[in-house]
Short mmCIF file of C-alpha atoms and ligand atoms in Angstrom, two decimals:
data_model
loop_
_atom_site.label_atom_id
_atom_site.label_comp_id
_atom_site.label_asym_id
_atom_site.label_seq_id
_atom_site.Cartn_x
_atom_site.Cartn_y
_atom_site.Cartn_z
CA MET A 9 28.07 14.54 2.58
CA LYS A 10 26.13 17.64 1.40
CA ILE A 11 22.98 17.59 -0.70
CA VAL A 12 23.94 19.59 -4.03
CA ASP A 13 20.78 18.78 -6.14
CA ALA A 14 17.31 17.14 -6.10
CA LYS A 15 14.46 16.92 -8.49
CA VAL A 16 11.04 15.63 -8.93
CA ILE A 17 10.62 13.30 -12.04
CA VAL A 18 6.90 12.67 -12.80
CA CYS A 19 6.24 10.02 -15.40
CA SER A 20 3.54 7.57 -16.79
CA PRO A 21 4.62 4.39 -18.02
CA GLY A 22 0.89 2.91 -18.11
CA ARG A 23 0.22 4.80 -14.89
CA ASN A 24 1.58 8.00 -13.14
CA PHE A 25 4.60 7.86 -10.70
CA VAL A 26 6.32 10.77 -8.83
CA THR A 27 9.79 9.93 -8.03
CA LEU A 28 12.37 12.07 -5.93
CA LYS A 29 15.94 12.14 -6.82
CA ILE A 30 18.64 13.40 -4.48
CA VAL A 31 22.17 13.96 -5.34
CA THR A 32 25.24 14.51 -2.95
CA GLU A 33 28.48 16.30 -3.48
CA ASP A 34 30.05 12.82 -4.01
CA GLY A 35 27.99 11.96 -6.73
CA ILE A 36 25.82 9.48 -4.87
CA TYR A 37 22.06 9.64 -5.22
CA GLY A 38 18.96 8.34 -3.78
CA LEU A 39 15.40 7.80 -4.94
CA GLY A 40 11.91 7.94 -2.95
CA ASP A 41 8.65 7.33 -4.22
CA ALA A 42 6.25 10.22 -3.74
CA THR A 43 3.23 8.81 -5.72
CA LEU A 44 -0.17 9.81 -4.28
CA ASN A 45 -2.79 8.42 -6.69
CA GLY A 46 -5.05 10.78 -8.26
CA ARG A 47 -3.42 13.72 -6.50
CA GLU A 48 0.30 13.35 -8.12
CA LEU A 49 1.04 16.88 -8.69
CA ALA A 50 0.23 18.25 -5.54
CA VAL A 51 3.03 16.20 -3.80
CA ALA A 52 5.34 17.23 -6.80
CA SER A 53 4.87 20.83 -6.27
CA TYR A 54 5.34 20.36 -2.21
CA LEU A 55 8.61 18.90 -2.94
CA SER A 56 9.82 20.99 -5.65
CA ASP A 57 8.41 24.50 -4.60
CA HIS A 58 8.92 23.68 -0.73
CA VAL A 59 11.05 21.13 0.21
CA ILE A 60 13.91 21.00 -2.24
CA PRO A 61 15.14 24.46 -1.54
CA LEU A 62 15.39 23.26 2.13
CA LEU A 63 17.50 20.24 1.39
CA ILE A 64 20.41 21.80 -0.72
CA GLY A 65 23.60 22.03 1.49
CA ARG A 66 22.22 19.58 4.09
CA ASP A 67 24.22 16.79 5.41
CA ALA A 68 22.53 13.59 3.65
CA ARG A 69 23.74 11.31 6.63
CA ARG A 70 21.25 12.90 9.01
CA ILE A 71 18.19 11.32 7.99
CA GLU A 72 16.49 11.54 11.58
CA ASP A 73 17.34 15.26 11.75
CA ILE A 74 15.98 15.94 8.23
CA TRP A 75 12.74 13.84 8.76
CA GLN A 76 11.93 16.13 12.13
CA TYR A 77 13.26 19.36 10.34
CA LEU A 78 10.63 18.64 7.54
CA TYR A 79 7.74 17.39 10.09
CA LYS A 80 8.15 19.80 12.78
CA GLY A 81 9.52 22.72 10.51
CA ALA A 82 6.24 22.68 8.45
CA TYR A 83 4.11 23.80 11.27
CA TRP A 84 1.16 22.25 9.34
CA ARG A 85 1.71 18.62 10.30
CA ARG A 86 0.61 15.31 8.63
CA GLY A 87 -1.83 14.82 5.80
CA PRO A 88 -1.30 12.74 2.63
CA VAL A 89 0.71 15.43 0.74
CA THR A 90 2.90 16.55 3.44
CA MET A 91 3.65 13.01 4.61
CA SER A 92 4.26 11.56 1.02
CA ALA A 93 6.47 14.44 0.43
CA ILE A 94 8.48 13.55 3.85
CA SER A 95 8.52 9.78 3.01
CA ALA A 96 10.21 10.28 -0.56
CA VAL A 97 12.86 12.41 1.06
CA ASP A 98 13.51 9.76 4.04
CA THR A 99 13.32 6.87 1.47
CA ALA A 100 16.04 8.65 -0.87
CA LEU A 101 18.24 9.38 2.16
CA TRP A 102 18.37 5.62 3.39
CA ASP A 103 18.97 4.78 -0.25
CA ILE A 104 21.98 7.21 -0.06
CA LYS A 105 23.18 5.77 2.99
CA GLY A 106 23.01 2.24 1.87
CA LYS A 107 24.98 3.16 -1.27
CA ALA A 108 27.71 5.21 0.91
CA LEU A 109 28.11 2.37 3.33
CA ASN A 110 28.06 -0.32 0.27
CA ALA A 111 25.21 -2.13 2.21
CA PRO A 112 21.52 -3.11 1.08
CA VAL A 113 19.34 -1.07 3.34
CA TYR A 114 17.95 -4.02 5.16
CA GLN A 115 21.36 -4.53 6.70
CA LEU A 116 21.12 -1.13 8.15
CA LEU A 117 17.84 -2.00 9.66
CA GLY A 118 19.08 -4.88 11.70
CA GLY A 119 19.55 -7.26 9.09
CA ALA A 120 17.14 -9.84 7.64
CA SER A 121 15.00 -11.41 10.30
CA ARG A 122 13.89 -14.18 8.20
CA ASP A 123 14.76 -15.55 4.80
CA GLY A 124 12.08 -13.77 2.53
CA VAL A 125 8.98 -11.67 2.64
CA LEU A 126 5.63 -13.55 2.43
CA VAL A 127 3.51 -11.58 -0.15
CA TYR A 128 0.08 -11.91 -1.34
CA GLY A 129 -1.27 -11.18 -4.84
CA HIS A 130 -4.58 -10.03 -6.38
CA ALA A 131 -7.05 -12.42 -7.79
CA SER A 132 -10.30 -11.22 -9.12
CA GLY A 133 -13.33 -12.02 -11.42
CA GLN A 134 -16.42 -10.78 -12.71
CA ASP A 135 -18.10 -13.82 -10.95
CA ILE A 136 -17.26 -16.69 -8.46
CA GLU A 137 -16.19 -18.79 -11.31
CA GLU A 138 -13.75 -16.20 -12.77
CA ALA A 139 -12.53 -15.46 -9.42
CA VAL A 140 -11.88 -19.29 -8.83
CA LYS A 141 -9.89 -19.27 -11.91
CA ALA A 142 -7.94 -16.45 -10.95
CA VAL A 143 -6.90 -17.73 -7.64
CA SER A 144 -5.90 -21.06 -9.16
CA ASP A 145 -3.67 -18.95 -11.59
CA TYR A 146 -2.07 -17.17 -8.76
CA VAL A 147 -1.53 -20.67 -7.11
CA ARG A 148 0.22 -21.76 -9.89
CA LEU A 149 2.61 -18.86 -10.03
CA GLY A 150 3.56 -19.92 -6.40
CA TYR A 151 1.63 -17.55 -4.22
CA LYS A 152 0.90 -18.96 -0.78
CA ALA A 153 -1.45 -15.75 0.19
CA ILE A 154 -4.03 -14.56 -2.30
CA ARG A 155 -6.49 -11.64 -2.07
CA ALA A 156 -9.97 -12.48 -3.77
CA GLN A 157 -12.39 -10.10 -5.07
CA SER A 158 -15.46 -10.58 -7.28
CA GLY A 159 -18.12 -8.85 -9.14
CA ILE A 160 -21.38 -8.84 -7.14
CA PRO A 161 -24.55 -10.11 -8.79
CA GLY A 162 -26.74 -6.98 -9.47
CA LEU A 163 -24.20 -4.43 -9.33
CA PRO A 164 -22.61 -3.39 -12.83
CA SER A 165 -19.18 -2.75 -11.11
CA THR A 166 -17.26 -3.06 -8.06
CA TYR A 167 -14.14 -2.48 -6.27
CA GLY A 168 -11.24 -4.66 -6.85
CA VAL A 169 -11.95 -6.38 -9.94
CA GLY A 170 -9.35 -5.91 -12.44
CA ARG A 171 -9.83 -4.99 -15.81
CA GLY A 172 -6.85 -7.04 -17.45
CA LYS A 173 -5.92 -10.67 -16.12
CA MET A 174 -3.05 -10.24 -13.81
CA TYR A 175 -2.86 -6.31 -13.56
CA TYR A 176 -5.21 -4.34 -11.86
CA GLU A 177 -5.37 -0.52 -12.28
CA PRO A 178 -8.43 1.49 -10.93
CA ALA A 179 -7.14 5.02 -12.03
CA GLU A 180 -9.11 6.35 -15.00
CA LYS A 181 -7.81 9.08 -17.52
CA ASP A 182 -9.21 12.57 -17.43
CA ALA A 183 -12.51 11.89 -15.31
CA PRO A 184 -13.37 9.47 -12.65
CA LEU A 185 -15.18 6.31 -13.20
CA GLU A 186 -18.57 6.03 -11.43
CA ASN A 187 -19.23 2.80 -9.50
CA VAL A 188 -22.44 1.62 -8.22
CA TRP A 189 -22.86 0.39 -4.56
CA ASN A 190 -25.18 -1.87 -2.41
CA SER A 191 -23.98 -3.14 0.89
CA GLU A 192 -26.96 -5.62 1.04
CA LEU A 193 -26.16 -7.19 -2.21
CA TYR A 194 -22.37 -7.21 -1.38
CA LEU A 195 -22.96 -8.76 2.31
CA ASN A 196 -25.13 -11.41 0.94
CA PHE A 197 -22.81 -12.36 -1.53
CA VAL A 198 -19.11 -12.28 -0.19
CA PRO A 199 -19.72 -15.36 2.21
CA GLN A 200 -20.56 -17.83 -0.94
CA LEU A 201 -17.34 -16.38 -2.84
CA PHE A 202 -15.32 -17.71 0.32
CA GLU A 203 -17.36 -20.93 0.83
CA ARG A 204 -16.40 -21.60 -2.59
CA LEU A 205 -12.65 -20.65 -2.65
CA ARG A 206 -12.20 -22.86 0.55
CA LYS A 207 -13.93 -25.81 -1.06
CA GLU A 208 -11.73 -25.58 -4.08
CA PHE A 209 -8.27 -24.76 -2.35
CA GLY A 210 -8.50 -26.56 1.00
CA PRO A 211 -7.49 -25.18 4.51
CA ASP A 212 -3.82 -24.01 3.90
CA LEU A 213 -4.24 -21.10 1.19
CA HIS A 214 -4.05 -17.86 2.78
CA LEU A 215 -7.20 -15.95 1.70
CA LEU A 216 -7.65 -12.10 2.06
CA HIS A 217 -10.39 -9.80 1.15
CA ASP A 218 -10.68 -5.96 0.99
CA ALA A 219 -13.98 -4.43 1.88
CA HIS A 220 -12.60 -0.98 0.75
CA HIS A 221 -13.91 1.29 3.46
CA ARG A 222 -17.65 0.33 2.47
CA LEU A 223 -19.41 -0.84 5.55
CA THR A 224 -20.85 0.52 8.73
CA PRO A 225 -19.33 -0.92 12.02
CA ILE A 226 -22.41 -3.40 12.57
CA GLU A 227 -22.34 -4.55 8.76
CA ALA A 228 -18.69 -5.19 9.19
CA ALA A 229 -19.40 -7.08 12.49
CA ARG A 230 -21.94 -9.42 10.44
CA LEU A 231 -19.55 -10.09 7.51
CA GLY A 232 -16.78 -10.83 9.81
CA LYS A 233 -18.81 -13.22 11.84
CA GLU A 234 -20.09 -14.84 8.63
CA LEU A 235 -16.72 -15.38 7.21
CA GLU A 236 -15.27 -17.11 10.37
CA PRO A 237 -15.92 -20.74 8.92
CA TYR A 238 -13.40 -19.89 5.90
CA HIS A 239 -10.50 -18.64 8.25
CA LEU A 240 -9.63 -15.58 6.25
CA PHE A 241 -5.87 -14.47 6.71
CA TRP A 242 -7.33 -10.82 7.08
CA LEU A 243 -10.41 -8.77 6.24
CA GLU A 244 -9.19 -5.45 5.13
CA ASP A 245 -10.61 -1.89 5.50
CA PRO A 246 -13.95 -3.00 6.75
CA VAL A 247 -15.03 0.49 7.71
CA PRO A 248 -13.72 3.90 6.87
CA ALA A 249 -11.25 4.30 9.69
CA GLU A 250 -11.36 8.07 10.35
CA LEU A 251 -13.00 7.00 13.60
CA GLN A 252 -10.75 4.50 15.18
CA GLU A 253 -12.94 3.45 17.93
CA SER A 254 -15.52 2.04 15.39
CA PHE A 255 -13.28 -0.92 15.55
CA ARG A 256 -14.47 -1.68 18.94
CA LEU A 257 -17.88 -2.89 17.76
CA ILE A 258 -16.58 -5.01 15.06
CA ARG A 259 -14.00 -6.55 17.33
CA GLN A 260 -16.80 -7.50 20.23
CA HIS A 261 -18.53 -9.62 17.45
CA THR A 262 -15.83 -11.35 15.36
CA THR A 263 -12.56 -13.42 15.35
CA THR A 264 -11.77 -12.59 11.74
CA PRO A 265 -8.51 -10.77 11.61
CA LEU A 266 -8.79 -7.22 10.74
CA ALA A 267 -6.24 -5.28 8.44
CA VAL A 268 -6.44 -1.41 7.92
CA GLY A 269 -4.33 1.60 7.30
CA GLU A 270 -3.31 2.14 3.73
CA VAL A 271 -4.48 5.37 3.84
CA PHE A 272 -2.96 6.27 7.03
CA ASN A 273 -0.06 8.95 7.13
CA SER A 274 1.29 8.78 10.58
CA ILE A 275 1.28 6.88 13.86
CA TYR A 276 -1.27 8.86 15.41
CA ASP A 277 -3.79 7.52 12.74
CA CYS A 278 -3.25 4.10 14.09
CA GLN A 279 -2.32 4.81 17.85
CA GLN A 280 -5.72 3.82 19.41
CA LEU A 281 -6.12 0.78 17.13
CA ILE A 282 -2.91 -0.66 18.12
CA GLN A 283 -2.84 -0.14 21.71
CA GLU A 284 -6.59 -1.35 22.13
CA GLN A 285 -5.63 -4.30 19.92
CA LEU A 286 -8.60 -3.42 17.73
CA ILE A 287 -6.80 -4.64 14.56
CA ASP A 288 -4.46 -7.58 13.73
CA TYR A 289 -2.46 -6.13 10.76
CA ILE A 290 -1.33 -2.34 10.19
CA ARG A 291 -1.08 -1.37 6.36
CA THR A 292 0.75 2.01 6.50
CA THR A 293 3.29 2.32 3.78
CA VAL A 294 6.90 3.71 3.48
CA VAL A 295 5.40 5.93 0.91
CA HIS A 296 2.57 7.69 2.63
CA ALA A 297 3.40 7.35 6.21
CA GLY A 298 6.87 8.96 6.60
CA GLY A 299 9.28 6.92 5.14
CA ILE A 300 11.36 3.98 6.33
CA SER A 301 11.99 5.99 9.55
CA HIS A 302 8.35 6.62 10.53
CA LEU A 303 7.21 3.09 9.58
CA ARG A 304 9.92 1.43 11.76
CA LYS A 305 8.40 3.57 14.74
CA ILE A 306 4.86 2.26 13.85
CA ALA A 307 6.12 -1.27 13.67
CA GLY A 308 7.76 -0.82 17.06
CA LEU A 309 4.56 0.18 18.72
CA ALA A 310 2.68 -2.57 16.78
CA GLU A 311 5.17 -5.17 17.86
CA LEU A 312 4.43 -4.43 21.53
CA TYR A 313 0.72 -5.19 21.10
CA LEU A 314 1.05 -8.02 18.96
CA VAL A 315 -0.27 -6.39 15.67
CA ARG A 316 1.72 -7.25 12.86
CA THR A 317 2.63 -4.83 9.77
CA GLY A 318 1.04 -5.99 6.26
CA SER A 319 1.85 -2.94 3.86
CA HIS A 320 -0.10 -1.74 1.18
CA GLY A 321 1.62 -2.57 -2.15
CA ALA A 322 -0.67 -1.69 -5.02
CA THR A 323 0.63 -0.64 -8.50
CA ASP A 324 0.00 2.75 -7.96
CA LEU A 325 3.11 2.65 -5.57
CA SER A 326 6.10 2.55 -7.84
CA PRO A 327 9.04 -0.08 -7.97
CA VAL A 328 11.10 2.26 -5.83
CA TYR A 329 8.46 1.95 -3.10
CA MET A 330 8.28 -1.81 -3.51
CA ALA A 331 12.02 -1.88 -3.09
CA ALA A 332 11.87 0.37 0.07
CA ALA A 333 9.12 -1.75 1.46
CA LEU A 334 10.74 -5.05 1.04
CA HIS A 335 14.06 -3.73 2.90
CA PHE A 336 11.77 -2.52 5.49
CA ASP A 337 9.72 -5.93 5.65
CA LEU A 338 12.79 -8.01 5.95
CA SER A 339 13.80 -6.46 9.06
CA VAL A 340 10.57 -7.03 10.87
CA HIS A 341 7.90 -9.67 11.16
CA ASN A 342 4.92 -9.40 8.55
CA ILE A 343 3.25 -10.06 5.33
CA GLN A 344 3.53 -7.63 2.02
CA GLU A 345 1.07 -6.81 -0.52
CA TYR A 346 2.50 -7.20 -3.89
CA MET A 347 0.67 -6.16 -7.29
CA ARG A 348 2.70 -6.90 -10.30
CA HIS A 349 3.80 -3.88 -12.18
CA THR A 350 3.37 -3.77 -15.97
CA GLU A 351 6.75 -4.79 -17.88
CA GLU A 352 6.53 -0.97 -19.12
CA THR A 353 6.81 0.20 -15.58
CA ASP A 354 9.56 -2.34 -14.81
CA ARG A 355 11.73 -0.89 -17.73
CA VAL A 356 11.69 2.57 -16.40
CA PHE A 357 12.39 1.28 -12.82
CA PRO A 358 14.93 -1.59 -12.90
CA HIS A 359 15.25 -2.96 -9.64
CA ALA A 360 17.12 -5.96 -7.74
CA TYR A 361 13.98 -7.39 -5.87
CA SER A 362 12.67 -10.84 -6.79
CA PHE A 363 9.65 -13.08 -6.33
CA SER A 364 10.07 -16.87 -5.73
CA GLU A 365 7.62 -19.66 -4.39
CA GLY A 366 5.21 -16.81 -2.81
CA MET A 367 8.26 -14.89 -0.97
CA MET A 368 10.04 -11.79 -2.16
CA HIS A 369 13.37 -10.61 -1.34
CA PRO A 370 14.91 -7.06 -1.81
CA GLY A 371 18.28 -8.18 -3.22
CA ASP A 372 21.71 -7.35 -2.00
CA ALA A 373 22.35 -4.38 -4.09
CA PRO A 374 23.88 -1.31 -2.07
CA GLY A 375 21.01 0.93 -1.04
CA LEU A 376 17.46 0.21 -2.08
CA GLY A 377 18.53 -1.64 -5.33
CA VAL A 378 16.29 0.45 -7.43
CA ASP A 379 17.04 2.86 -10.28
CA ILE A 380 15.15 5.14 -12.81
CA GLU A 381 15.91 5.27 -16.56
CA GLU A 382 15.34 9.05 -16.85
CA THR A 383 15.41 9.13 -20.64
CA LEU A 384 12.94 6.34 -21.03
CA ALA A 385 10.83 7.93 -18.30
CA SER A 386 10.51 11.13 -20.19
CA LYS A 387 8.91 9.25 -22.92
CA TYR A 388 6.03 8.82 -20.89
CA PRO A 389 4.75 12.03 -20.05
CA TYR A 390 2.11 12.62 -16.97
CA ARG A 391 -1.62 12.29 -17.70
CA ARG A 392 -4.19 13.62 -15.24
CA ALA A 393 -6.13 10.44 -13.80
CA TYR A 394 -8.61 9.89 -10.98
CA LEU A 395 -9.54 6.93 -8.85
CA PRO A 396 -13.26 6.01 -9.36
CA ILE A 397 -16.03 7.47 -7.05
CA ASN A 398 -18.94 5.27 -5.86
CA ARG A 399 -22.54 5.92 -5.46
CA LYS A 400 -25.27 3.99 -4.00
CA LEU A 401 -28.18 2.72 -6.23
CA ASP A 402 -30.17 5.85 -5.32
CA GLY A 403 -27.38 8.11 -6.25
CA THR A 404 -26.12 8.89 -2.73
CA MET A 405 -22.34 9.27 -2.76
CA HIS A 406 -20.55 6.58 -0.91
CA ASN A 407 -16.91 5.71 -0.14
CA TRP A 408 -15.07 4.28 -2.95
C1 GCO B 21 -5.17 -2.42 -1.85
C2 GCO B 21 -5.78 -1.00 -2.20
C3 GCO B 21 -5.56 -0.49 -3.54
C4 GCO B 21 -6.12 0.90 -3.47
C5 GCO B 21 -5.28 1.85 -4.29
C6 GCO B 21 -5.84 3.40 -4.36
O1 GCO B 21 -5.65 -2.88 -0.89
O2 GCO B 21 -4.37 -2.59 -2.74
O3 GCO B 21 -7.09 -0.83 -1.59
O4 GCO B 21 -6.27 -1.22 -4.43
O5 GCO B 21 -7.52 1.13 -3.83
O6 GCO B 21 -4.26 1.75 -4.00
O7 GCO B 21 -5.04 4.15 -5.12
MG1 MG B 22 -6.92 -1.99 0.11
#
């Protein structure tokens, strides 16, 4: 089954998405998401200029061989651009295999290991009252797990507080937004938020929180410790994770479960974190960490050490990603982040996955069960956009 054509489709139905489409000689095509928020065109060029010419004429059925060919063959390994490009190829090839065998991809991965995938949604507010209201909106929609973020008194803006009510979009057109940060104000405030949420919603609702790489290890240890009475499902990205051993210090001080990995690209980024059991959830994704093939290897390693997967699923990952993630998710034991896309985005990417009672299912369409309406997509041309940057109150550049 020769690959005869491939192309990259960049569109912006509300936000930018990069989609790879691979076509085989018998007319079957597959899709892969290659969106790298704020650096989209680098991956588009990597694919069009360097990868697509190597794909033409190859047998689309040889998924693992093509993965190894692109990974080992590049010589320059890993990194978000390379790995997002490889991920898109891998995902598109799984889509093709499913369609060719007339089976949903999860059936090729060992079949459903449970009835549905527990997902968590994003609730946020400018202050505690708004955050409580947002969490109750998600409870009403049927969510069993909810991430809660709130504006911090004394800071004009912060990570995770959406502009709209049910949608969240941090990227800004043309130039990055500048956020202001202060760890002391944040650390003093967050336990109050979760004390209130536990009081309002009782012990059973799964509550999550994302510190978005902003703390030092000892600050993260303090936060984890102070959040212990509120039994978080997880505390995410407490510190920037380049230094994997920094989690040892956090771990020594707190039993709050830790999640990390949305910015990782390969198994090597989390090998130590998993093998030393320094984390509880690994958040690598199909779209940035080598596709379904590589994510299965990460999940396999994690399973040995009782680390579960909880993949990133923000709206900057397209419905093509969400479909692929759900097929993978259904085959392993985990939770999945789910931020609803806008209707505009959903119209460009019709899909078979569905949400009900806090759970999602990828559907039973052959392949991934997601498509791209190319004519509609072409009506939304790319517009350069950037993620925000973050400075401390005195102007020092900090992690966003
Ligand atoms: C999350 C993430 C996102 C990222 C975004 C960056 O946990 O959902 O932290 O909100 O900030 O994906 O592009
Ligand atoms: Mg995050």
